[in-house]
mmCIF file of C-alpha atoms in Angstrom:
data_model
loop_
_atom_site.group_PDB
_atom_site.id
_atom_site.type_symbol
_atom_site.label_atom_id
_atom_site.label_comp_id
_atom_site.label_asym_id
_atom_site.label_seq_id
_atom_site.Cartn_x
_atom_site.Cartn_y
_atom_site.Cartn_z
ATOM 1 C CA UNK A 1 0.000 0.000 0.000
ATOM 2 C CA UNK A 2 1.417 3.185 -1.114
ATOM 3 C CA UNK A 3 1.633 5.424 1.855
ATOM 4 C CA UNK A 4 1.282 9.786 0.878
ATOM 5 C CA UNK A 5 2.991 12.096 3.174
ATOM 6 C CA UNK A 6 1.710 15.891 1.573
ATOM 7 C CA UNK A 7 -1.928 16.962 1.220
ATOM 8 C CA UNK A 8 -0.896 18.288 -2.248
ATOM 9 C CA UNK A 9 0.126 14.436 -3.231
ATOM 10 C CA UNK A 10 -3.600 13.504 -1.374
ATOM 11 C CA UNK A 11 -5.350 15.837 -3.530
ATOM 12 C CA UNK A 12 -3.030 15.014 -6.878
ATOM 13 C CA UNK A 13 -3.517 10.730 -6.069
ATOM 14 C CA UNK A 14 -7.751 11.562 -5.729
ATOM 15 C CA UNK A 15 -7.712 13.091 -8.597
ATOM 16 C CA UNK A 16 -7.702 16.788 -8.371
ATOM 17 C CA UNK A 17 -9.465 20.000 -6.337
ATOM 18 C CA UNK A 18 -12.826 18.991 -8.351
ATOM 19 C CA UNK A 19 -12.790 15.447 -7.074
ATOM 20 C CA UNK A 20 -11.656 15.814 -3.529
ATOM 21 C CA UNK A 21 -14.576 18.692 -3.051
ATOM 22 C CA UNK A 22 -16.842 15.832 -4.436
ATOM 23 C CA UNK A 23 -15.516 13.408 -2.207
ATOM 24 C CA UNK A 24 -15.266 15.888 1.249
ATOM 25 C CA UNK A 25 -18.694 18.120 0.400
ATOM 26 C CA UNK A 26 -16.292 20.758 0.076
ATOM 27 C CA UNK A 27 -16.093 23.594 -1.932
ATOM 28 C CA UNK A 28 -13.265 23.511 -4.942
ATOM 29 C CA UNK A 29 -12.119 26.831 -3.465
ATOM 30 C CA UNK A 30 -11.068 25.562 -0.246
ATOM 31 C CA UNK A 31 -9.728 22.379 -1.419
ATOM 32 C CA UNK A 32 -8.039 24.437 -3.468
ATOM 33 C CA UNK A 33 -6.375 25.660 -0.547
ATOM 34 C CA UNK A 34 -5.001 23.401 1.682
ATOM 35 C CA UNK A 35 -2.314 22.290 -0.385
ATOM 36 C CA UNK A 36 -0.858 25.814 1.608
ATOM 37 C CA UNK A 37 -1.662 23.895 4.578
ATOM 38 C CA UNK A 38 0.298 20.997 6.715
ATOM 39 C CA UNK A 39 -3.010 19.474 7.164
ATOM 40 C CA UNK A 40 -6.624 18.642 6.035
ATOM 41 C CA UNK A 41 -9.789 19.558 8.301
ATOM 42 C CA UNK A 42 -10.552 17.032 10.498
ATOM 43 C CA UNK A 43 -13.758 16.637 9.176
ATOM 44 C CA UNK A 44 -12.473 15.489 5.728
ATOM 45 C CA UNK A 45 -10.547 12.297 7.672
ATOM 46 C CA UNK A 46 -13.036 9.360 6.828
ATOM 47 C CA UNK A 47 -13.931 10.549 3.358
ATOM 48 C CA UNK A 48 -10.670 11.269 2.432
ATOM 49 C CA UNK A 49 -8.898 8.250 3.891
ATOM 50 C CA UNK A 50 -11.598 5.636 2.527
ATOM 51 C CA UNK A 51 -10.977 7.191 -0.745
ATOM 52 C CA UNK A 52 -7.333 6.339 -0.709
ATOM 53 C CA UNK A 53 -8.148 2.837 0.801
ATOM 54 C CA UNK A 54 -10.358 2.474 -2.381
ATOM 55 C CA UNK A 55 -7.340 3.032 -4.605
ATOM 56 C CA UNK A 56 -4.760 0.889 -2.201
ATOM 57 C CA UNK A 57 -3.577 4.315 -1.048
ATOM 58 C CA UNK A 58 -3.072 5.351 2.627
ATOM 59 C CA UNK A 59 -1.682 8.947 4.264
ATOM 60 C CA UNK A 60 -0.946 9.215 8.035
ATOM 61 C CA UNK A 61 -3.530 10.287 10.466
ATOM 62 C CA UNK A 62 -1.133 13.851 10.852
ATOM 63 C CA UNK A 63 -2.277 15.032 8.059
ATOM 64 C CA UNK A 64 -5.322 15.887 9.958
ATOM 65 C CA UNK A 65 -3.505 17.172 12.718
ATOM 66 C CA UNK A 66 -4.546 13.369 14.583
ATOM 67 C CA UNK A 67 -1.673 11.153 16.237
ATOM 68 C CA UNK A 68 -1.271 8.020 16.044
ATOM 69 C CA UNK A 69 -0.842 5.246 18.471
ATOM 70 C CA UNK A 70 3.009 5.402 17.459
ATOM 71 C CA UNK A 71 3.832 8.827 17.791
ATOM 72 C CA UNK A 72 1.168 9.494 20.879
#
């Protein structure tokens, strides 16, 4: 499973600004956005991640400002 590590190679891996404000409810505005940004609202976690699971993809949990059991 390839693992992503920027929100710009998140957005680039779902398919664009249009398709990750599909997938979130977003706006393409604000997605356009957060590329500026170390991390993703929190509210986008469980659209976004299933998403990437769908294409064999995952991203850390930091990217939405969440730690995980390793680094907690």
């Amino acid at each position: 499973m390839e693992t992503l590590t920027t929100t710009s190679a998140v957005i680039e891996a779902l398919g664009g600004y249009l398709a990750v404000s599909e997938i979130t409810g977003s706006k393409p505005k604000a997605v356009s956005n957060w590329p500026r940004f170390e991390t993703f609202p929190a509210k986008t976690y469980v659209a976004l991640t299933s998403a990437l699971s769908a294409r064999g993809m995952t991203a850390p949990p930091s990217l939405w400002g969440m730690k995980s059991p390793e680094t907690a």
